[in-house]
Coordinates of C-alpha atoms and ligand atoms in Angstrom, one line a residue:
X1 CA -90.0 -38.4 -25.0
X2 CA -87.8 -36.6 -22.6
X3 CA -85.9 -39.4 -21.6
X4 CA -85.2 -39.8 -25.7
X5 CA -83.7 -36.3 -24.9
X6 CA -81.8 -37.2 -22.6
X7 CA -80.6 -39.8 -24.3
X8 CA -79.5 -37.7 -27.2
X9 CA -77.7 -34.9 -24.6
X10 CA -75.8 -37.7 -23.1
X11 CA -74.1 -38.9 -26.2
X12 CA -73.3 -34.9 -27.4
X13 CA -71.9 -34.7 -23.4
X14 CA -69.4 -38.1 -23.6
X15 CA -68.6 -37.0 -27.4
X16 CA -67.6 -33.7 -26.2
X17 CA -65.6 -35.2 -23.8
X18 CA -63.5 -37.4 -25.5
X19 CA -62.6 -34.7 -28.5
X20 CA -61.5 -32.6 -25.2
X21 CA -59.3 -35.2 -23.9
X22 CA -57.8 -36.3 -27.1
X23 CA -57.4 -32.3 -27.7
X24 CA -55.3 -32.3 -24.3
X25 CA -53.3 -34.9 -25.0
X26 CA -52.9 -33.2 -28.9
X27 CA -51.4 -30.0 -27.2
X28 CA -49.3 -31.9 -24.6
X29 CA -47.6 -33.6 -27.1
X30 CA -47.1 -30.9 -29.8
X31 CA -45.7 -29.1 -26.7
X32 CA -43.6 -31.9 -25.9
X33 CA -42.0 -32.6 -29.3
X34 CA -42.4 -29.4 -31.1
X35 CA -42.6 -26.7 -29.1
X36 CA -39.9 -27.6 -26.4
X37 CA -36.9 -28.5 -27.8
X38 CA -34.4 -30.9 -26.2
X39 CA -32.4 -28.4 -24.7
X40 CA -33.9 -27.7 -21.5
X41 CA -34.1 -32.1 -21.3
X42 CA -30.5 -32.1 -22.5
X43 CA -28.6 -29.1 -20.8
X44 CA -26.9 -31.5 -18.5
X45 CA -26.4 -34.3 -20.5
X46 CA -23.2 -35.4 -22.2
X47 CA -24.7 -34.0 -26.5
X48 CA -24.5 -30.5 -25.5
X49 CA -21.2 -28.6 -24.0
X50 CA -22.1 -25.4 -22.5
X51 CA -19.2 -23.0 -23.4
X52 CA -19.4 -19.8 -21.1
X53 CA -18.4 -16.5 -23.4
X54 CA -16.7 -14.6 -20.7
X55 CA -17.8 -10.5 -20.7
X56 CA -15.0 -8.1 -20.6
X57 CA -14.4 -6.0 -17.4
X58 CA -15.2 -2.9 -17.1
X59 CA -12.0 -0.6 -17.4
X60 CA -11.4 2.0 -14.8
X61 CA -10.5 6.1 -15.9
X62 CA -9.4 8.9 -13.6
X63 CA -11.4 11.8 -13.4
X64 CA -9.7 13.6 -16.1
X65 CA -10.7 10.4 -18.5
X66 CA -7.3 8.8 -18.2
X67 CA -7.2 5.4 -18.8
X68 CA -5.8 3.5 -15.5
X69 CA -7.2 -0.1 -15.8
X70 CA -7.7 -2.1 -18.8
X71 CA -8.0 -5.4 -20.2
X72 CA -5.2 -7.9 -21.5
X73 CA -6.1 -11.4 -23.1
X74 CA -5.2 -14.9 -21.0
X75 CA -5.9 -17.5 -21.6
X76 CA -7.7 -20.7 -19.3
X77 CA -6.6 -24.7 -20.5
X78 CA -10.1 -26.3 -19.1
X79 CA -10.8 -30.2 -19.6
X80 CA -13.7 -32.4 -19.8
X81 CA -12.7 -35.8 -18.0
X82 CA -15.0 -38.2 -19.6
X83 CA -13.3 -37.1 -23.1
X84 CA -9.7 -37.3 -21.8
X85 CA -8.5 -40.1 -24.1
X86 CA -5.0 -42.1 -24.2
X87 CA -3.4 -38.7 -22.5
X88 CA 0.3 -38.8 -23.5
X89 CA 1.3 -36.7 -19.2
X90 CA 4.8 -36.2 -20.1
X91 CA 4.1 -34.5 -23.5
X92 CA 1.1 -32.5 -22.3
X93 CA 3.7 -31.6 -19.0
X94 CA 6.7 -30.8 -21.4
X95 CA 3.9 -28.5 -23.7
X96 CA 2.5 -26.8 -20.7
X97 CA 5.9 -26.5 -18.8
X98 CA 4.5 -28.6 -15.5
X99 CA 5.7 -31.3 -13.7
X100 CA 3.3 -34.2 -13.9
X101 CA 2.8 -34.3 -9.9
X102 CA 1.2 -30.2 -10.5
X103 CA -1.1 -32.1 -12.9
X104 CA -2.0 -35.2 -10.9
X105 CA -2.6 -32.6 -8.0
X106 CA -5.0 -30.4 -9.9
X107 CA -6.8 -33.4 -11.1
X108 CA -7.4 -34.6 -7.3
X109 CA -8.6 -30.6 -6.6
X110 CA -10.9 -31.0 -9.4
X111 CA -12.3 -34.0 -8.6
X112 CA -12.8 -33.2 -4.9
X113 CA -16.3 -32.3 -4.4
X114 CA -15.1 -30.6 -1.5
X115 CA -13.0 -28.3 -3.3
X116 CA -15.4 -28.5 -6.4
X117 CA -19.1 -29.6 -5.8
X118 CA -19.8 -28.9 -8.9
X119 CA -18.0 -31.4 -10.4
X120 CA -19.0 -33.6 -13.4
X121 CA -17.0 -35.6 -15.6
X122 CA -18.9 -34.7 -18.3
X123 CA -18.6 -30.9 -17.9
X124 CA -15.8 -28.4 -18.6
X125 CA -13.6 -27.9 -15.4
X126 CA -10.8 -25.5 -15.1
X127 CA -7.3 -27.2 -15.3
X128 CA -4.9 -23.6 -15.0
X129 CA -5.7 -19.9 -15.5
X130 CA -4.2 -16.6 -16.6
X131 CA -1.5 -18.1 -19.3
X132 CA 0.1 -15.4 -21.3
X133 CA -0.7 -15.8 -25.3
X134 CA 2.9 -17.5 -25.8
X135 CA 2.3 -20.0 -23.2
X136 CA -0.6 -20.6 -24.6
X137 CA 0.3 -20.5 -28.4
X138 CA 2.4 -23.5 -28.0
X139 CA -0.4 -25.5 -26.5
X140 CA -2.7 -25.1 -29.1
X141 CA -0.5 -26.1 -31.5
X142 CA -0.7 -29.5 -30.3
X143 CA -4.5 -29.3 -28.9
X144 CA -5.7 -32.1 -31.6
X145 CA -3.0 -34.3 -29.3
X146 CA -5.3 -33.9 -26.5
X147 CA -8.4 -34.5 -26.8
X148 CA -10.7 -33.7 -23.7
X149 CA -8.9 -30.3 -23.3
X150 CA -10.1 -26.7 -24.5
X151 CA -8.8 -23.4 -24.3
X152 CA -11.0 -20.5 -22.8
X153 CA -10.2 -16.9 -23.5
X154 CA -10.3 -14.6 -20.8
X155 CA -9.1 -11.0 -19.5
X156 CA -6.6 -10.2 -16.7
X157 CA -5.8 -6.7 -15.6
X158 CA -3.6 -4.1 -16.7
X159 CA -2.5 -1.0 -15.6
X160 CA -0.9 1.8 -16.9
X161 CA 0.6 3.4 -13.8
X162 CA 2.3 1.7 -11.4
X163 CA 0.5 3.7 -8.7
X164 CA -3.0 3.6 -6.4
X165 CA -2.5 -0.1 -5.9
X166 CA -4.5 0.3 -2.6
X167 CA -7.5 2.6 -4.4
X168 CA -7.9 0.4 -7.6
X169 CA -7.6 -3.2 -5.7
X170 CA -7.2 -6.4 -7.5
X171 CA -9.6 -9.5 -9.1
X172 CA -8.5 -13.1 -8.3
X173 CA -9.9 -16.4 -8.8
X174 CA -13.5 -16.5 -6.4
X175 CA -13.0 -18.6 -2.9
X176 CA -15.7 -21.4 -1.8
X177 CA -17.3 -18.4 0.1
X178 CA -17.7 -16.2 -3.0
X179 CA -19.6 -19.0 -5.1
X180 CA -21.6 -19.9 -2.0
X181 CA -22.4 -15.9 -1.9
X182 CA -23.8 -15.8 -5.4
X183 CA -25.2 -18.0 -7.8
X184 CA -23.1 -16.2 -10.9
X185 CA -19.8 -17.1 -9.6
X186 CA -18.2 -20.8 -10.9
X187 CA -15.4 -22.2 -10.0
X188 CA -12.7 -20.8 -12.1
X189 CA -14.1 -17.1 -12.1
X190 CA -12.8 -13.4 -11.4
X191 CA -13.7 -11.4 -8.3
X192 CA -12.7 -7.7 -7.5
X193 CA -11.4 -8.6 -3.8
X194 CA -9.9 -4.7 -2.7
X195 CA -10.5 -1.4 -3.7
X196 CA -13.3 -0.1 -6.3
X197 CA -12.7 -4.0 -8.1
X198 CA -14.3 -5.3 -4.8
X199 CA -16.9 -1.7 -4.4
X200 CA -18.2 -1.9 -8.1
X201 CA -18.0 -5.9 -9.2
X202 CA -21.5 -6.0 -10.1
X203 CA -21.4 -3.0 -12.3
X204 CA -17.6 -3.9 -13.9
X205 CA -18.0 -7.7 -14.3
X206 CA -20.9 -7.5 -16.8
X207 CA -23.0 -10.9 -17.5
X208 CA -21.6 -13.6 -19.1
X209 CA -22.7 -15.3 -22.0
X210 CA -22.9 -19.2 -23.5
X211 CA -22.3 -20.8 -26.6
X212 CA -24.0 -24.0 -26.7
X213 CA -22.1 -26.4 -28.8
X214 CA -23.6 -29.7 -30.1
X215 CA -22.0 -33.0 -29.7
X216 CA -21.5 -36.5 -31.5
X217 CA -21.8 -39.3 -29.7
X218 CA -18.1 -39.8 -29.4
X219 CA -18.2 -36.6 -28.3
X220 CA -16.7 -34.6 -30.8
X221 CA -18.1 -31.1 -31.2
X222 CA -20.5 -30.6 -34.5
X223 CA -21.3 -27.0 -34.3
X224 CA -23.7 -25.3 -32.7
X225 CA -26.5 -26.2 -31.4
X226 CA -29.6 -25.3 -33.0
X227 CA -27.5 -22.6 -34.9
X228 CA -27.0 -20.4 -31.8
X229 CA -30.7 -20.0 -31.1
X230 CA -30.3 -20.4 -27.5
X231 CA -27.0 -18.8 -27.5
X232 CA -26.8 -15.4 -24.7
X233 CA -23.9 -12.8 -25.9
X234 CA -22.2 -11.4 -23.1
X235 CA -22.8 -8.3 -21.7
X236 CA -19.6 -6.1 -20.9
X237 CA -19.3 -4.6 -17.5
X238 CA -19.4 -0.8 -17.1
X239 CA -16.3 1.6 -17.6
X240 CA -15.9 3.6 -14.1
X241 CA -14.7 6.9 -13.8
X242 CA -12.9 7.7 -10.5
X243 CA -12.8 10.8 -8.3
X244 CA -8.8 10.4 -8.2
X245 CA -6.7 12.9 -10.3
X246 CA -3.9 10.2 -11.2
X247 CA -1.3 12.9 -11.7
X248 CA -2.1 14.3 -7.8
X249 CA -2.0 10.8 -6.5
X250 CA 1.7 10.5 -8.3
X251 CA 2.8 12.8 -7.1
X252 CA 1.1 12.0 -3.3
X253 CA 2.8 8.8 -3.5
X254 CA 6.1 10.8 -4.0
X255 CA 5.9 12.8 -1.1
X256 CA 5.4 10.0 0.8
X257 CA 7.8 7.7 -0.3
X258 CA 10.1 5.9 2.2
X259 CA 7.4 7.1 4.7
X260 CA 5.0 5.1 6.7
X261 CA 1.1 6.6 6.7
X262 CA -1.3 8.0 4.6
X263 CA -2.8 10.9 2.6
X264 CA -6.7 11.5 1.2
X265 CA -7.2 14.7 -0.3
X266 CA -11.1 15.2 -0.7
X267 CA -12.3 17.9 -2.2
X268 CA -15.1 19.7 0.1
X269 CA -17.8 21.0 -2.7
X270 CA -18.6 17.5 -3.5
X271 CA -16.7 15.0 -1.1
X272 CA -14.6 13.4 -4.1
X273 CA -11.7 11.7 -3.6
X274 CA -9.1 13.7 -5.2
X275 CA -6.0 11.6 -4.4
X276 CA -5.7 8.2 -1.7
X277 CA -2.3 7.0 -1.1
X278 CA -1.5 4.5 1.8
X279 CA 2.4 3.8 2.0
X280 CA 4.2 1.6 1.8
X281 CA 2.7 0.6 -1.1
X282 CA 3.4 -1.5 -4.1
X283 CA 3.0 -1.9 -8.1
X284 CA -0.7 -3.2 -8.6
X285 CA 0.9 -4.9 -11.9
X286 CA 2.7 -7.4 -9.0
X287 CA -1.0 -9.0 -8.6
X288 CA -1.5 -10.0 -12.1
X289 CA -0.9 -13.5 -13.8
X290 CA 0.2 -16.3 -12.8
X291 CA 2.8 -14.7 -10.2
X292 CA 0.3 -13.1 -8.1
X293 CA 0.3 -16.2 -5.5
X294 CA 4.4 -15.5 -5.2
X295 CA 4.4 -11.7 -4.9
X296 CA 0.8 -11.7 -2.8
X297 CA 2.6 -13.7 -0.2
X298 CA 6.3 -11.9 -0.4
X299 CA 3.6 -8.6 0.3
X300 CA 1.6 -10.5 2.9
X301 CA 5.1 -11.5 5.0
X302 CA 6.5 -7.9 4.5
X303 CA 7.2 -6.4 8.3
X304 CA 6.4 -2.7 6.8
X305 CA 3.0 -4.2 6.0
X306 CA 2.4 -2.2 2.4
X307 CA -0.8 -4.6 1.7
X308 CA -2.6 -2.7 5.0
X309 CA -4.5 0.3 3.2
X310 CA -3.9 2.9 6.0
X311 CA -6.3 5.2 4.1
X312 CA -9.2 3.6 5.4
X313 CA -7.4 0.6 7.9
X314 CA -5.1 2.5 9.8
X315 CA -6.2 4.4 13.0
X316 CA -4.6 7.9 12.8
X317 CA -5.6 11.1 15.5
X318 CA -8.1 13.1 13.3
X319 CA -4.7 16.1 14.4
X320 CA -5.3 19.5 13.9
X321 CA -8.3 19.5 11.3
X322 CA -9.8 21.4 13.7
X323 CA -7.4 24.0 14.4
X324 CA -7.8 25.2 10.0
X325 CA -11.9 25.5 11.1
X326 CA -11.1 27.6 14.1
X327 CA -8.9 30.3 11.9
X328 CA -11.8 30.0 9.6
X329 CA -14.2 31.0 12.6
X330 CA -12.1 34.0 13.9
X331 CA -11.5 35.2 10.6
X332 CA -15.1 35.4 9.8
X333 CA -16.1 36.7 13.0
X334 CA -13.5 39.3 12.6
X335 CA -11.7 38.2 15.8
X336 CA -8.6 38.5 14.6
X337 CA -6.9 39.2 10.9
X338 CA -4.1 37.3 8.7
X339 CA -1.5 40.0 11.2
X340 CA -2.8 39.1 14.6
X341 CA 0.0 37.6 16.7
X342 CA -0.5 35.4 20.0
X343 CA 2.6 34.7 22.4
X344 CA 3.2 31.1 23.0
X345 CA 5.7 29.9 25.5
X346 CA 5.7 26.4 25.3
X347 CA 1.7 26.5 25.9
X348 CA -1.1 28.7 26.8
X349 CA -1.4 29.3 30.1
X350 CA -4.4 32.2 31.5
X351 CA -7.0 32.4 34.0
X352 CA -5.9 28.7 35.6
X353 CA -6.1 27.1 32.6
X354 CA -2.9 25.2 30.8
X355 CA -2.8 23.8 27.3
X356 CA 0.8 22.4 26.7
X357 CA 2.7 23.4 23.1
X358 CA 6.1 22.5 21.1
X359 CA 8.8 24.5 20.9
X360 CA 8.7 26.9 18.0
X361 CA 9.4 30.4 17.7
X362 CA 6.7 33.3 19.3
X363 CA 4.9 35.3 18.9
X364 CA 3.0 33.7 15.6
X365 CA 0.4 35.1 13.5
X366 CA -2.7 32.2 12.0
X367 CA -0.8 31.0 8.7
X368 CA 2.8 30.0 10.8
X369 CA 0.0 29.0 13.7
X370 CA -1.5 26.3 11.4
X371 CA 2.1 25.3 10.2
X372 CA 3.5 24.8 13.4
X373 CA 0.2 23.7 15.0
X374 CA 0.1 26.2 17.8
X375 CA -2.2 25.4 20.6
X376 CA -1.8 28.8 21.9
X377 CA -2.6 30.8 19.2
X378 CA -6.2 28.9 18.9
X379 CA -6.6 29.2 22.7
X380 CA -6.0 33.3 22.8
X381 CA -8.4 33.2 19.5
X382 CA -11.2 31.4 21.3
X383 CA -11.0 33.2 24.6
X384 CA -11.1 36.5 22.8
X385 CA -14.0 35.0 20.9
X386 CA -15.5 34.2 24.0
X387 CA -14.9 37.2 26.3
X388 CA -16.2 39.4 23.3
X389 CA -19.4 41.0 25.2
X390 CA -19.4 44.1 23.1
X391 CA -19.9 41.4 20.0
X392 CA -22.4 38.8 21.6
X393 CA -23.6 39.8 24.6
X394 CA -22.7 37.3 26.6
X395 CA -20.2 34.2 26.9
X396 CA -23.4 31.7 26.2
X397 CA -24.1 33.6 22.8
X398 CA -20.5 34.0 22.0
X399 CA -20.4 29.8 22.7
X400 CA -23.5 29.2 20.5
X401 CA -22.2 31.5 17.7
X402 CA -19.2 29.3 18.0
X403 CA -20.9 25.7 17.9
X404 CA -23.1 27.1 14.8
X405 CA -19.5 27.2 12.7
X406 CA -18.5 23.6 14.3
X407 CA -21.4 21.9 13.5
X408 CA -21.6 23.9 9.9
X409 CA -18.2 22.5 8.9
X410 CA -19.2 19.2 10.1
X411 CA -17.8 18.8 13.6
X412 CA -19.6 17.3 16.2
X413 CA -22.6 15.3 13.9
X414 CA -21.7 12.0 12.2
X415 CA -20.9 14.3 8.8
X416 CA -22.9 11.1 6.5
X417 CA -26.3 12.4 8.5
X418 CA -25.4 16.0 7.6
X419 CA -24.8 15.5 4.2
X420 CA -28.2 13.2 3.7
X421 CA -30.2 16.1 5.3
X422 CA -28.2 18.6 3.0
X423 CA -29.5 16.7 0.0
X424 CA -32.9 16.8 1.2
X425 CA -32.9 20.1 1.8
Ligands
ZN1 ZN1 2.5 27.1 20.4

């Protein structure tokens, strides 16, 4: 009797069994053919073309909302070598006004893995960039001559003033090191490589999109694929809006015109930049189009060296910043008042010590003081500061009074450190 049980539990046990195996293979192949589409199988394969929908940059504004960079259609001519059929090089040369050895050397570049290693002969590669809309008009017109090539609408820079060239930076195509850097890049793309372009790419560049176009199998395009469904829209990158005061920085690059050095006005509440100027400088509209290459290299062999941002590069004696916070002190401190005069005959010289000055009239009161940067007149100040007993006490109190309004405006501490424990405060 029980083995008749048995019996019976076996056979429910294999039945089960074999309605759960043919229920696996049931799901795995509704997966397979329903549920997962060929695109995924397909998105490297020859019936799909993967057209990238570039986002638009970010444009950059002044802090008074003035528009200072913005976007101007160009235009790419890519190609697809496995489609390039019966390719007529001196028309296609005469359309695109280049002599057939540019083209035959752009074709090695692109088919140099070393240059390219992401080449495929069935994907789009990028034959020239940046052509202007008429340069590009006349090739489209003939297009259906060509079969193989496409046009790919893109952005290049444009500026309304002809000014902050070292502040704003420029975009160019990416190197081998940029791609290697990050996955987003492709060969072909725009980096910001100077200035805010370089500081804020991720936010300006946005994320680009595709357009996934289905093909015959001669490789003409049918529409797209699956209606659009796996089509991504691209995501335009982020206005910015500088510290800089354009009209101040116009007027900065004015003053210093014909000059050699630099000038950063920052204002102290927040530690914006109100106006950077590094001269000699140049038009950033020189390092747009298709005659960057030319004027980048006429900047680069320039002996006044206007492509060194002396802003930031150049190595300049921090001067007499400190002699404005000394005033400041013996003001405060009521040491002296906007009438007290100090002698100064070519330097200070008292109780055996000498600080060497220029020659400029004496004596001089703290405003002419700071214009001709007297070294006197801050000496007298701090020695009266310092032999003040009546005030302080003592020299050693008169010193630490002192160091407390160094180190409050910012002397003596690397000033990032002070400002992060400001904020926490
Ligand atoms: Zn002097």
């Amino acid at each position: 009797m029980e083995r008749d049980y048995n019996l019976e539990k076996r056979k429910y046990v294999i039945g089960g069994a074999v309605i759960v195996i043919v229920l696996v293979y049931l799901i795995r192949l509704f997966a397979l053919q329903i549920m997962s589409d060929d695109y995924k199988k397909n998105a490297d394969s020859n019936a799909l073309l993967n057209k990238i929908q570039y986002p638009s940059r970010g444009g950059i504004y002044d802090r008074n909302g003035k528009l200072l960079v913005y976007n101007q259609p160009s235009y790419d001519i890519t190609v697809v070598p496995n489609e390039i059929k019966d390719l007529d090089t001196l028309d296609f040369c005469k359309t695109l006004n280049i002599t057939p050895e540019f083209l035959r050397k752009r074709f090695g570049e692109i088919k140099d893995r070393r240059i390219n290693p992401g080449y495929s002969r069935y994907t789009n590669q990028v034959l020239m960039t940046q052509l202007s809309a008429e340069e590009c008009g006349v090739f489209q017109e003939k297009l259906f001559k060509f079969p193989g090539f496409y046009i790919q609408r893109r952005s290049i820079r444009q500026y309304n003033y002809g000014s902050s060239a070292h502040v704003l930076g420029d975009i160019a195509e990416v190197s081998k090191a940029d791609i290697a850097n990050d996955d987003y890049y492709k060969r072909g793309d725009f980096i910001g490589k100077q200035g805010v372009e370089k500081s804020y790419e991720t936010q300006l560049r946005g994320v680009k999109g595709v357009e996934i176009l289905l093909r015959d199998a001669r490789g003409r395009i049918q529409g797209k694929y699956m209606n659009g469904k796996y089509d991504k829209t691209p995501v335009p990158g982020k206005n910015l809006t500088l510290g800089i005061d354009i009209e101040l920085q116009m007027l900065a690059e004015r003053l210093m015109q014909n000059k050699i050095g630099s000038i950063v006005a920052i204002d102290p509440q927040t530690g914006e930049i109100l106006c950077m100027v590094s001269t000699p400088t140049f038009d950033p509209r020189m390092m747009v189009g298709r005659q960057r290459g030319k004027n980048h290299l006429s900047l680069i062999r320039d002996s006044w060296k206007p492509l060194l941002n002396r802003s930031i590069m150049g190595v300049y004696p921090p001067g007499s910043t400190f002699k404005t916070s000394q005033a400041l002190t013996f003001l405060q401190e009521g040491i002296i008042n906007t009438h007290t005069q100090y002698p100064c005959y070519h330097g200070f010289v008292h109780a055996g010590l000498r600080v060497g000055c220029h020659s400029h009239p004496s004596p001089l009161s703290v405003i002419p003081s700071i214009e001709t940067s007297c070294n006197s007149f801050f000496c007298w100040g701090l020695y009266h500061m310092m032999g003040n007993k009546r005030k302080y006490g003592s020299v050693q109190n008169a010193m630490s009074t002192w160091r407390d309004y160094m180190v409050s405006m910012g002397f003596g501490y690397n000033l990032a450190l002070i400002c992060r424990e400001r904020r926490e405060v």
